[in-house]
Amino acid sequence: MKRLDKYLVEMSVASRSAIKEMARKGRITVNGMVVKASDTKIDENIDIVAVDGQIIAYLHREYFMLNKPAGVITATEDKHAHTVLDLLKERVRNDLFPVGRLDKDTEGLLLITNDGDLAHRLLAPKKHVDKVYFAIIKGIVTDEHIHVFASGMKLLDGTEVMPGVLEILEVNEEEDTSRIRLTIHEGKFHQVKRMFEAVGTQVTYLKRLSMGPLVLDDTLVPGEYRRLTDEEVAMLKAATK
Ligand code: URA
């Protein structure tokens, strides 16, 4: 059971005070009957709620994958900068949040949902959910770095990180750049950038490719998003059980 106003706020219809006013004016019906008190308790699984004759279905959970573009921040709201939530035009719920954080200049896979349990499990340090990144590095990445990363290393400030799997995709000696893929099992602040700094190189481009079993859909250009499929949601849940 849920209050009618809460139901409609969650479905992003309007603010609680606006809904109170709409109800008072007789614009809201439950199972076809006008309900004038917006604090009326309804059953969100059974009752049919409509505003101005339009049915507002209840959606418990929403799951989106966003290909986060550079330049937007991983937050729900911000006075100055665009946030990842601003990009999600087709969401229904008003309580979505990004799972974990990508830096402002990082691109790639970001899960956005209102499923707090799943988010908690994906981010729990003990679960060690794999995150895979693609990066362009200023500097030459060598086999030596692969070994350093694989052995569990110390960052410049002394923070210890768990072993990561570094793969060298391409090295360009003339430009002094390297392209790599890195798999890590935790998510410390600026972790990828700090790991490369610790070996005297610098990340100039960073993109997350996957998080656990969830892989960025490569048809999504930066800024685009789509809902997860039921299979993707089930895989994420199974991977974090
Ligand atoms: N590591 C970083 O340094 N930045 C990110 O955005 C994600 C991982």
Short mmCIF file of C-alpha atoms and ligand atoms in Angstrom, two decimals:
data_model
loop_
_atom_site.label_atom_id
_atom_site.label_comp_id
_atom_site.label_asym_id
_atom_site.label_seq_id
_atom_site.Cartn_x
_atom_site.Cartn_y
_atom_site.Cartn_z
CA MET A 1 0.00 0.00 0.00
CA LYS A 2 1.18 3.47 -0.78
CA ARG A 3 -0.12 7.01 -0.50
CA LEU A 4 -1.59 8.30 -3.74
CA ASP A 5 0.61 11.41 -3.71
CA LYS A 6 3.77 9.35 -3.16
CA TYR A 7 2.80 7.07 -6.05
CA LEU A 8 2.42 10.03 -8.39
CA VAL A 9 5.57 11.80 -7.16
CA GLU A 10 7.55 8.59 -7.75
CA MET A 11 6.14 8.41 -11.27
CA SER A 12 7.39 12.00 -11.83
CA VAL A 13 3.87 13.35 -12.43
CA ALA A 14 4.31 16.46 -10.26
CA SER A 15 5.39 17.61 -6.82
CA ARG A 16 3.48 16.50 -3.76
CA SER A 17 1.88 19.93 -3.34
CA ALA A 18 0.85 20.10 -7.00
CA ILE A 19 -0.70 16.65 -6.72
CA LYS A 20 -2.67 17.71 -3.64
CA GLU A 21 -4.12 20.55 -5.69
CA MET A 22 -4.86 18.30 -8.68
CA ALA A 23 -6.71 15.89 -6.40
CA ARG A 24 -8.68 18.68 -4.78
CA LYS A 25 -9.83 19.76 -8.24
CA GLY A 26 -11.07 16.23 -8.98
CA ARG A 27 -8.46 15.50 -11.68
CA ILE A 28 -7.29 12.20 -10.15
CA THR A 29 -9.20 8.92 -10.24
CA VAL A 30 -8.51 5.55 -8.65
CA ASN A 31 -10.31 2.66 -10.35
CA GLY A 32 -12.47 5.20 -12.14
CA MET A 33 -13.63 7.02 -8.99
CA VAL A 34 -12.57 10.59 -8.28
CA VAL A 35 -10.31 10.74 -5.20
CA LYS A 36 -9.98 14.21 -3.71
CA ALA A 37 -7.67 13.40 -0.79
CA SER A 38 -4.12 12.93 -2.05
CA ASP A 39 -3.06 11.07 1.10
CA THR A 40 -5.50 8.20 0.31
CA LYS A 41 -3.80 4.80 0.56
CA ILE A 42 -3.85 2.73 -2.60
CA ASP A 43 -2.42 -0.61 -3.68
CA GLU A 44 0.17 0.16 -6.34
CA ASN A 45 -0.01 -3.43 -7.62
CA ILE A 46 -3.75 -3.48 -8.22
CA ASP A 47 -5.34 -0.05 -8.31
CA ILE A 48 -5.60 1.89 -11.56
CA VAL A 49 -4.60 5.50 -11.12
CA ALA A 50 -5.35 8.14 -13.73
CA VAL A 51 -4.70 11.87 -13.97
CA ASP A 52 -6.98 13.83 -16.31
CA GLY A 53 -8.18 10.49 -17.64
CA GLN A 54 -4.67 9.27 -18.48
CA ILE A 55 -3.59 6.09 -16.73
CA ILE A 56 -0.32 6.37 -14.81
CA ALA A 57 1.08 2.85 -14.53
CA TYR A 58 3.32 2.08 -11.60
CA LEU A 59 6.89 1.04 -12.35
CA HIS A 60 8.76 -0.41 -9.36
CA ARG A 61 12.22 -0.49 -10.85
CA GLU A 62 13.98 1.09 -13.78
CA TYR A 63 17.41 0.12 -15.10
CA PHE A 64 19.29 2.05 -17.77
CA MET A 65 22.73 1.77 -19.27
CA LEU A 66 24.15 5.10 -20.32
CA ASN A 67 27.21 5.65 -22.46
CA LYS A 68 28.35 8.55 -20.34
CA PRO A 69 29.86 11.34 -22.41
CA ALA A 70 32.77 13.44 -21.16
CA GLY A 71 31.71 16.74 -19.62
CA VAL A 72 28.79 15.60 -17.48
CA ILE A 73 29.09 14.74 -13.84
CA THR A 74 28.01 11.53 -12.16
CA ALA A 75 25.43 12.96 -9.79
CA THR A 76 21.67 13.27 -9.60
CA GLU A 77 21.61 17.06 -9.58
CA ASP A 78 24.02 19.96 -9.65
CA LYS A 79 23.53 23.71 -9.70
CA HIS A 80 26.23 24.38 -12.28
CA ALA A 81 27.07 21.29 -14.33
CA HIS A 82 25.00 18.89 -16.40
CA THR A 83 24.50 15.55 -14.67
CA VAL A 84 24.02 12.07 -16.04
CA LEU A 85 20.38 12.21 -14.86
CA ASP A 86 19.76 15.25 -17.08
CA LEU A 87 20.50 13.03 -20.08
CA LEU A 88 17.82 10.46 -19.23
CA LYS A 89 14.77 11.97 -20.88
CA GLU A 90 12.64 8.83 -20.99
CA ARG A 91 12.76 7.82 -17.38
CA VAL A 92 9.55 7.38 -15.42
CA ARG A 93 10.70 7.31 -11.82
CA ASN A 94 11.98 10.36 -9.97
CA ASP A 95 14.35 8.45 -7.66
CA LEU A 96 16.97 7.11 -10.07
CA PHE A 97 20.66 7.38 -9.28
CA PRO A 98 23.95 6.34 -10.89
CA VAL A 99 25.62 3.21 -9.53
CA GLY A 100 29.16 4.23 -8.72
CA ARG A 101 30.99 7.17 -10.16
CA LEU A 102 32.85 8.01 -13.33
CA ASP A 103 35.00 11.15 -13.45
CA LYS A 104 33.71 14.13 -15.40
CA ASP A 105 36.11 13.41 -18.26
CA THR A 106 35.50 9.64 -18.29
CA GLU A 107 33.17 8.04 -20.82
CA GLY A 108 31.40 4.74 -20.99
CA LEU A 109 29.19 2.36 -19.10
CA LEU A 110 27.13 3.78 -16.29
CA LEU A 111 24.22 1.91 -14.73
CA ILE A 112 21.37 4.13 -13.57
CA THR A 113 18.56 2.66 -11.50
CA ASN A 114 16.46 3.01 -8.36
CA ASP A 115 17.37 -0.52 -7.24
CA GLY A 116 19.26 0.27 -4.05
CA ASP A 117 19.91 -3.38 -3.15
CA LEU A 118 21.52 -4.15 -6.47
CA ALA A 119 23.58 -0.94 -6.37
CA HIS A 120 24.78 -1.76 -2.90
CA ARG A 121 25.83 -5.24 -3.92
CA LEU A 122 27.57 -4.04 -7.09
CA LEU A 123 29.57 -1.50 -5.13
CA ALA A 124 30.32 -3.57 -2.03
CA PRO A 125 34.12 -3.89 -1.81
CA LYS A 126 33.80 -7.54 -0.78
CA LYS A 127 31.97 -8.53 -3.97
CA HIS A 128 34.96 -7.55 -6.16
CA VAL A 129 32.83 -6.93 -9.22
CA ASP A 130 35.12 -6.64 -12.27
CA LYS A 131 35.27 -3.30 -14.04
CA VAL A 132 36.93 -3.17 -17.42
CA TYR A 133 38.32 0.07 -18.83
CA PHE A 134 39.83 1.11 -22.12
CA ALA A 135 42.39 3.89 -21.85
CA ILE A 136 44.80 5.92 -23.92
CA ILE A 137 48.00 6.54 -22.00
CA LYS A 138 50.65 9.21 -22.44
CA GLY A 139 53.80 7.11 -22.18
CA ILE A 140 54.89 3.66 -23.15
CA VAL A 141 53.19 0.85 -21.28
CA THR A 142 55.42 -2.23 -20.99
CA ASP A 143 55.31 -5.83 -19.79
CA GLU A 144 56.94 -4.55 -16.62
CA HIS A 145 53.77 -2.55 -15.93
CA ILE A 146 51.66 -5.66 -16.50
CA HIS A 147 53.60 -7.36 -13.71
CA VAL A 148 53.39 -4.38 -11.38
CA PHE A 149 49.63 -4.13 -11.87
CA ALA A 150 49.21 -7.91 -11.49
CA SER A 151 51.02 -8.02 -8.18
CA GLY A 152 48.88 -5.46 -6.35
CA MET A 153 50.56 -2.10 -6.19
CA LYS A 154 50.88 1.01 -4.08
CA LEU A 155 49.62 4.33 -5.41
CA LEU A 156 51.73 7.48 -4.97
CA ASP A 157 49.99 8.33 -1.69
CA GLY A 158 50.66 4.86 -0.29
CA THR A 159 47.15 3.46 -0.92
CA GLU A 160 47.33 -0.23 -1.78
CA VAL A 161 45.20 -1.55 -4.61
CA MET A 162 44.28 -5.10 -5.50
CA PRO A 163 45.89 -6.80 -8.48
CA GLY A 164 44.54 -5.74 -11.86
CA VAL A 165 44.81 -7.29 -15.30
CA LEU A 166 46.53 -4.98 -17.76
CA GLU A 167 46.49 -5.75 -21.48
CA ILE A 168 48.50 -3.72 -23.95
CA LEU A 169 46.51 -3.19 -27.14
CA GLU A 170 48.86 -0.89 -29.03
CA VAL A 171 52.03 1.11 -28.41
CA ASN A 172 52.99 4.09 -30.53
CA GLU A 173 56.63 4.93 -29.86
CA GLU A 174 56.62 7.98 -32.13
CA GLU A 175 53.69 9.59 -30.36
CA ASP A 176 54.74 8.20 -26.97
CA THR A 177 51.25 6.81 -26.37
CA SER A 178 49.75 3.43 -25.53
CA ARG A 179 46.27 1.92 -25.75
CA ILE A 180 45.36 -0.50 -23.03
CA ARG A 181 42.57 -2.45 -21.42
CA LEU A 182 42.55 -2.76 -17.64
CA THR A 183 40.38 -4.96 -15.44
CA ILE A 184 40.11 -4.00 -11.79
CA HIS A 185 38.03 -5.47 -9.01
CA GLU A 186 37.46 -2.42 -6.84
CA GLY A 187 36.58 1.22 -7.39
CA LYS A 188 38.82 3.56 -5.45
CA PHE A 189 38.65 7.28 -6.20
CA HIS A 190 40.36 8.00 -9.58
CA GLN A 191 41.74 4.50 -9.36
CA VAL A 192 42.73 3.92 -12.98
CA LYS A 193 44.32 7.33 -13.36
CA ARG A 194 46.22 6.92 -10.11
CA MET A 195 47.47 3.45 -11.05
CA PHE A 196 49.01 4.81 -14.23
CA GLU A 197 50.40 7.86 -12.43
CA ALA A 198 52.10 5.51 -10.00
CA VAL A 199 54.13 4.05 -12.87
CA GLY A 200 55.06 7.42 -14.34
CA THR A 201 52.46 7.60 -17.12
CA GLN A 202 49.22 9.49 -17.58
CA VAL A 203 45.68 8.57 -18.65
CA THR A 204 44.54 10.96 -21.39
CA TYR A 205 41.30 9.15 -22.29
CA LEU A 206 39.28 6.74 -20.20
CA LYS A 207 36.19 4.72 -21.00
CA ARG A 208 34.46 2.03 -18.95
CA LEU A 209 33.54 -1.00 -21.04
CA SER A 210 31.87 -3.26 -18.51
CA MET A 211 30.83 -3.78 -14.93
CA GLY A 212 30.47 -7.39 -13.87
CA PRO A 213 28.46 -9.13 -16.59
CA LEU A 214 27.02 -5.87 -17.91
CA VAL A 215 28.78 -4.81 -21.11
CA LEU A 216 28.40 -1.40 -22.72
CA ASP A 217 26.21 -1.69 -25.81
CA ASP A 218 28.53 -0.51 -28.58
CA THR A 219 25.61 0.88 -30.61
CA LEU A 220 25.21 3.63 -28.00
CA VAL A 221 27.18 6.75 -28.88
CA PRO A 222 28.29 8.92 -25.94
CA GLY A 223 25.18 10.50 -24.42
CA GLU A 224 22.86 7.72 -25.56
CA TYR A 225 21.21 5.21 -23.28
CA ARG A 226 18.79 2.32 -23.28
CA ARG A 227 16.86 0.25 -20.78
CA LEU A 228 18.52 -2.95 -19.64
CA THR A 229 16.94 -6.13 -20.94
CA ASP A 230 15.38 -8.52 -18.42
CA GLU A 231 18.31 -10.87 -19.07
CA GLU A 232 20.84 -8.16 -18.23
CA VAL A 233 19.06 -7.35 -14.97
CA ALA A 234 18.91 -11.05 -14.08
CA MET A 235 22.63 -11.48 -14.87
CA LEU A 236 23.57 -8.55 -12.66
CA LYS A 237 21.48 -9.89 -9.81
CA ALA A 238 22.91 -13.39 -10.19
CA ALA A 239 26.48 -12.07 -10.32
CA THR A 240 26.09 -10.25 -7.01
CA LYS A 241 24.13 -12.85 -5.04
N1 URA B 1 39.16 5.34 -12.57
C1 URA B 1 39.41 6.64 -12.78
O1 URA B 1 40.50 7.12 -12.58
N2 URA B 1 38.37 7.40 -13.22
C2 URA B 1 37.14 6.93 -13.47
O2 URA B 1 36.27 7.66 -13.88
C3 URA B 1 36.91 5.56 -13.23
C4 URA B 1 37.95 4.79 -12.78
#
